[in-house]
Amino acid sequence: MSTKLSALSNLQQRLIVGVLGAALFIGGIIFSEWTFFILFLGLTVLGTLEFYRLAGTAGIKANKVYGTLLAAAIFISVFLIDKAYMPVEVLYLFLPALFLIFVLELYRKESQPFTNIAFTILGVLYIAVPFSLLQLLGYLQGEYRWQPILGLLLLIWSADTGAYIAGKNFGRNKLFERISPGKTWEGWAGGVILTIIVSWVLSMFFLDLELYQWIGIAIIVSVFGVLGDLVESLLKRSLGVKDSGTLLPGHGGILDRFDSLVLAVPFIVAFLKTF
């Protein structure tokens, strides 16, 4: 399958993988909480491993086994707490588990121990925490509801689509040329407009959230989604790589596809829990 895809043009690869990926995610989110759990647990593990592989290209030897296990444990624990299978106090166990990374590094005998420690912790914070927080959107009303999660993904896709169309046709002024030369203010504005329009449409069909909540999420996605993209570009530039991975032909890696999500989710959860 991968050989056949590699023979296609980049645009063809993006279209095929995009359609199949969208169908997988929409189906997994809607079908049940367990398919959502399996899907995003897989993304958490693959994304964390991808982050540590990227760090390795710069000679950083993060404790990828422990970091990935910790990331998976956090995601699983949040799910089980949401399901009321475990008490919320279990999360306190992750405090010593996190600081255990310092102790483990004593026995690894690497040349840059604190750089390794920093990137091990960063992998958990950057990948596992946002994906774990995403689960809270599904349990805002006590039981699993797929509308807030799918709605968020639709808004992120809308922001990307609006930015691409507006940027390609009207883009003149660079948004952040030092980090991402292709992004423009006009593209960003197009993403904002389309995202807010889609949020208004969602409020008429996805009734789990109010109109003001959908618009609030749209504004957060419009701002922190593009910042998440820039942060991931900064990470790749600092490590000297073009794409975070090749797992998704034509789309790069897990981090390339979910960079907007990982930065926007903490702000969205804070917004919905506060208001």
Short mmCIF file of C-alpha atoms in Angstrom, two decimals:
data_model
loop_
_atom_site.label_atom_id
_atom_site.label_comp_id
_atom_site.label_asym_id
_atom_site.label_seq_id
_atom_site.Cartn_x
_atom_site.Cartn_y
_atom_site.Cartn_z
CA MET A 1 0.00 0.00 0.00
CA SER A 2 2.75 2.46 0.95
CA THR A 3 4.63 1.61 -2.29
CA LYS A 4 1.55 2.35 -4.38
CA LEU A 5 0.97 5.63 -2.55
CA SER A 6 4.59 6.71 -3.03
CA ALA A 7 4.10 6.39 -6.80
CA LEU A 8 1.33 9.01 -6.74
CA SER A 9 1.81 12.77 -6.73
CA ASN A 10 1.92 14.62 -3.43
CA LEU A 11 -1.54 16.09 -4.05
CA GLN A 12 -2.99 12.66 -4.83
CA GLN A 13 -1.42 11.23 -1.69
CA ARG A 14 -2.82 14.07 0.42
CA LEU A 15 -6.31 13.57 -0.99
CA ILE A 16 -6.36 9.79 -0.51
CA VAL A 17 -4.86 9.83 2.98
CA GLY A 18 -6.98 12.84 3.93
CA VAL A 19 -10.25 11.19 2.93
CA LEU A 20 -9.38 7.85 4.53
CA GLY A 21 -8.07 9.54 7.66
CA ALA A 22 -11.15 11.73 8.00
CA ALA A 23 -13.43 8.70 7.63
CA LEU A 24 -11.43 6.79 10.26
CA PHE A 25 -11.49 9.65 12.76
CA ILE A 26 -15.13 10.59 12.27
CA GLY A 27 -16.19 6.96 12.52
CA GLY A 28 -14.00 6.26 15.55
CA ILE A 29 -15.24 9.32 17.43
CA ILE A 30 -18.92 8.77 16.68
CA PHE A 31 -19.15 4.97 16.97
CA SER A 32 -18.41 4.70 20.71
CA GLU A 33 -16.26 5.99 23.52
CA TRP A 34 -14.15 2.85 23.29
CA THR A 35 -13.28 3.33 19.62
CA PHE A 36 -12.44 6.95 20.44
CA PHE A 37 -10.26 5.74 23.30
CA ILE A 38 -8.37 3.20 21.18
CA LEU A 39 -7.90 5.67 18.32
CA PHE A 40 -6.46 8.46 20.44
CA LEU A 41 -4.45 6.14 22.68
CA GLY A 42 -2.75 4.97 19.50
CA LEU A 43 -2.13 8.58 18.47
CA THR A 44 -0.72 9.38 21.91
CA VAL A 45 1.75 6.50 21.77
CA LEU A 46 2.75 7.09 18.13
CA GLY A 47 2.99 10.85 18.63
CA THR A 48 5.20 10.49 21.71
CA LEU A 49 7.49 8.02 19.94
CA GLU A 50 7.64 10.37 16.95
CA PHE A 51 8.64 13.27 19.21
CA TYR A 52 11.45 11.24 20.77
CA ARG A 53 12.62 10.10 17.34
CA LEU A 54 12.80 13.74 16.24
CA ALA A 55 14.83 14.60 19.33
CA GLY A 56 17.15 11.72 18.49
CA THR A 57 18.02 13.30 15.12
CA ALA A 58 19.74 16.08 17.10
CA GLY A 59 21.63 13.61 19.30
CA ILE A 60 19.20 13.92 22.22
CA LYS A 61 18.67 10.60 23.96
CA ALA A 62 15.39 10.97 25.75
CA ASN A 63 14.18 8.04 27.84
CA LYS A 64 11.65 7.10 25.17
CA VAL A 65 10.51 3.82 26.74
CA TYR A 66 9.65 5.33 30.10
CA GLY A 67 8.31 8.54 28.54
CA THR A 68 6.01 6.66 26.18
CA LEU A 69 4.74 4.37 28.94
CA LEU A 70 4.08 7.41 31.13
CA ALA A 71 2.25 9.17 28.28
CA ALA A 72 0.04 6.12 27.68
CA ALA A 73 -0.61 5.73 31.41
CA ILE A 74 -1.77 9.35 31.71
CA PHE A 75 -4.14 8.99 28.77
CA ILE A 76 -5.56 5.70 30.06
CA SER A 77 -5.97 7.05 33.59
CA VAL A 78 -7.89 10.14 32.45
CA PHE A 79 -10.23 7.90 30.45
CA LEU A 80 -10.82 5.55 33.39
CA ILE A 81 -11.44 8.50 35.71
CA ASP A 82 -13.96 9.95 33.24
CA LYS A 83 -15.65 6.54 33.21
CA ALA A 84 -15.69 6.55 37.04
CA TYR A 85 -13.65 3.34 37.10
CA MET A 86 -10.88 5.08 39.06
CA PRO A 87 -10.83 7.95 41.57
CA VAL A 88 -9.38 11.26 40.44
CA GLU A 89 -6.78 11.01 43.23
CA VAL A 90 -4.91 8.49 41.07
CA LEU A 91 -3.54 11.45 39.11
CA TYR A 92 -1.39 12.36 42.12
CA LEU A 93 0.66 9.23 41.41
CA PHE A 94 1.96 10.87 38.25
CA LEU A 95 3.80 13.50 40.27
CA PRO A 96 6.39 11.04 41.64
CA ALA A 97 6.27 9.15 38.32
CA LEU A 98 7.30 12.34 36.52
CA PHE A 99 10.15 13.09 38.93
CA LEU A 100 11.32 9.49 38.67
CA ILE A 101 12.70 10.49 35.26
CA PHE A 102 15.48 12.35 37.09
CA VAL A 103 16.38 9.25 39.08
CA LEU A 104 16.35 6.95 36.05
CA GLU A 105 18.76 9.24 34.23
CA LEU A 106 21.35 8.57 36.93
CA TYR A 107 21.68 5.01 35.64
CA ARG A 108 21.71 5.74 31.90
CA LYS A 109 25.23 7.22 31.82
CA GLU A 110 24.54 9.58 28.92
CA SER A 111 26.64 12.65 28.10
CA GLN A 112 23.76 15.19 28.31
CA PRO A 113 21.58 13.92 31.15
CA PHE A 114 19.55 17.07 31.79
CA THR A 115 18.87 17.64 28.11
CA ASN A 116 17.58 14.05 27.99
CA ILE A 117 15.45 14.65 31.08
CA ALA A 118 14.02 17.87 29.63
CA PHE A 119 13.02 16.24 26.35
CA THR A 120 11.60 13.17 28.07
CA ILE A 121 9.31 15.40 30.14
CA LEU A 122 8.56 17.65 27.15
CA GLY A 123 7.37 14.67 25.12
CA VAL A 124 4.82 13.80 27.80
CA LEU A 125 3.73 17.42 28.26
CA TYR A 126 3.53 18.24 24.54
CA ILE A 127 1.73 15.09 23.38
CA ALA A 128 0.08 13.13 26.20
CA VAL A 129 -1.37 16.03 28.17
CA PRO A 130 -3.30 17.66 25.27
CA PHE A 131 -4.63 14.31 24.01
CA SER A 132 -5.67 13.43 27.56
CA LEU A 133 -7.39 16.81 27.97
CA LEU A 134 -9.25 16.18 24.72
CA GLN A 135 -11.12 13.42 26.52
CA LEU A 136 -12.56 15.97 28.94
CA LEU A 137 -14.43 17.58 26.04
CA GLY A 138 -16.25 14.31 25.50
CA TYR A 139 -17.30 14.07 29.15
CA LEU A 140 -18.37 17.65 29.84
CA GLN A 141 -21.88 16.41 30.69
CA GLY A 142 -20.80 13.36 32.68
CA GLU A 143 -21.18 10.79 29.92
CA TYR A 144 -19.45 10.46 26.56
CA ARG A 145 -20.72 12.87 23.91
CA TRP A 146 -18.93 12.93 20.58
CA GLN A 147 -20.18 16.29 19.33
CA PRO A 148 -17.64 18.56 21.13
CA ILE A 149 -14.71 16.41 19.98
CA LEU A 150 -15.80 16.06 16.36
CA GLY A 151 -16.85 19.70 16.28
CA LEU A 152 -13.39 20.76 17.42
CA LEU A 153 -11.73 18.70 14.68
CA LEU A 154 -14.10 20.17 12.08
CA LEU A 155 -13.17 23.68 13.23
CA ILE A 156 -9.46 22.90 13.00
CA TRP A 157 -9.92 21.50 9.50
CA SER A 158 -11.96 24.59 8.60
CA ALA A 159 -9.20 26.88 9.83
CA ASP A 160 -6.63 25.00 7.73
CA THR A 161 -8.88 24.99 4.66
CA GLY A 162 -9.79 28.66 4.93
CA ALA A 163 -6.17 29.65 5.45
CA TYR A 164 -5.03 27.59 2.46
CA ILE A 165 -7.65 29.01 0.07
CA ALA A 166 -7.27 32.63 1.18
CA GLY A 167 -3.49 32.41 1.39
CA LYS A 168 -3.15 30.92 -2.06
CA ASN A 169 -5.39 33.51 -3.70
CA PHE A 170 -4.81 36.65 -1.65
CA GLY A 171 -1.68 36.03 0.46
CA ARG A 172 0.78 38.93 0.37
CA ASN A 173 1.92 39.81 3.88
CA LYS A 174 3.95 37.22 5.77
CA LEU A 175 2.56 36.15 9.13
CA PHE A 176 5.76 34.79 10.70
CA GLU A 177 8.37 34.57 7.96
CA ARG A 178 11.24 33.56 10.27
CA ILE A 179 9.44 30.35 11.25
CA SER A 180 7.00 29.60 8.41
CA PRO A 181 7.55 31.62 5.20
CA GLY A 182 4.41 30.25 3.54
CA LYS A 183 1.90 31.62 6.06
CA THR A 184 0.31 35.02 5.46
CA TRP A 185 -1.98 37.36 7.37
CA GLU A 186 -4.52 37.09 4.56
CA GLY A 187 -4.50 33.30 4.88
CA TRP A 188 -4.95 33.55 8.63
CA ALA A 189 -7.90 35.95 8.17
CA GLY A 190 -9.50 33.52 5.72
CA GLY A 191 -9.12 30.73 8.26
CA VAL A 192 -10.71 32.86 10.99
CA ILE A 193 -13.72 33.77 8.83
CA LEU A 194 -14.41 30.19 7.69
CA THR A 195 -13.93 28.80 11.21
CA ILE A 196 -16.43 31.23 12.74
CA ILE A 197 -18.96 30.49 9.96
CA VAL A 198 -18.57 26.74 10.55
CA SER A 199 -18.95 27.23 14.32
CA TRP A 200 -22.27 29.01 13.72
CA VAL A 201 -23.44 26.13 11.50
CA LEU A 202 -22.29 23.58 14.11
CA SER A 203 -24.35 25.32 16.80
CA MET A 204 -27.50 24.53 14.82
CA PHE A 205 -26.80 20.80 14.57
CA PHE A 206 -24.40 19.97 17.44
CA LEU A 207 -26.58 20.97 20.37
CA ASP A 208 -24.33 19.72 23.19
CA LEU A 209 -22.74 23.20 23.30
CA GLU A 210 -24.28 26.66 23.06
CA LEU A 211 -23.60 29.10 20.22
CA TYR A 212 -21.30 31.26 22.35
CA GLN A 213 -19.28 28.18 23.27
CA TRP A 214 -18.84 27.13 19.64
CA ILE A 215 -17.81 30.66 18.69
CA GLY A 216 -15.40 30.76 21.64
CA ILE A 217 -13.84 27.49 20.50
CA ALA A 218 -13.61 28.86 16.95
CA ILE A 219 -11.75 31.95 18.15
CA ILE A 220 -9.35 29.85 20.24
CA VAL A 221 -8.73 27.52 17.28
CA SER A 222 -8.15 30.52 15.00
CA VAL A 223 -5.49 31.94 17.32
CA PHE A 224 -3.84 29.01 19.05
CA GLY A 225 -4.27 26.58 16.16
CA VAL A 226 -1.97 28.62 13.93
CA LEU A 227 0.37 29.23 16.88
CA GLY A 228 0.51 25.46 17.41
CA ASP A 229 1.51 25.07 13.76
CA LEU A 230 4.25 27.68 14.24
CA VAL A 231 5.48 26.02 17.44
CA GLU A 232 5.81 22.69 15.66
CA SER A 233 7.63 24.41 12.78
CA LEU A 234 9.98 25.96 15.35
CA LEU A 235 10.61 22.51 16.82
CA LYS A 236 11.44 21.03 13.42
CA ARG A 237 13.69 23.95 12.51
CA SER A 238 15.56 23.71 15.80
CA LEU A 239 16.13 19.99 15.20
CA GLY A 240 16.92 20.41 11.49
CA VAL A 241 14.12 18.26 10.02
CA LYS A 242 11.51 18.99 7.33
CA ASP A 243 8.63 16.76 8.45
CA SER A 244 7.97 15.19 11.83
CA GLY A 245 7.57 11.80 10.17
CA THR A 246 6.43 9.81 7.13
CA LEU A 247 3.63 7.83 8.74
CA LEU A 248 0.95 9.68 6.72
CA PRO A 249 1.97 9.87 3.03
CA GLY A 250 1.59 13.41 1.73
CA HIS A 251 0.84 14.71 5.23
CA GLY A 252 4.02 14.07 7.19
CA GLY A 253 3.80 12.65 10.69
CA ILE A 254 1.46 12.70 13.67
CA LEU A 255 2.83 16.02 14.93
CA ASP A 256 2.42 17.62 11.50
CA ARG A 257 -1.29 16.74 11.49
CA PHE A 258 -2.14 17.49 15.11
CA ASP A 259 0.10 20.47 15.88
CA SER A 260 -2.91 22.82 15.99
CA LEU A 261 -4.85 20.48 18.26
CA VAL A 262 -2.16 20.01 20.91
CA LEU A 263 -1.78 23.73 21.56
CA ALA A 264 -5.47 24.68 21.26
CA VAL A 265 -6.96 21.95 23.48
CA PRO A 266 -5.66 23.22 26.87
CA PHE A 267 -7.12 26.67 26.16
CA ILE A 268 -10.43 25.21 24.97
CA VAL A 269 -10.80 23.01 28.06
CA ALA A 270 -10.02 26.00 30.31
CA PHE A 271 -12.61 28.09 28.43
CA LEU A 272 -15.38 25.49 28.63
CA LYS A 273 -14.70 24.61 32.26
CA THR A 274 -14.62 28.28 33.26
CA PHE A 275 -17.64 29.45 31.24
#
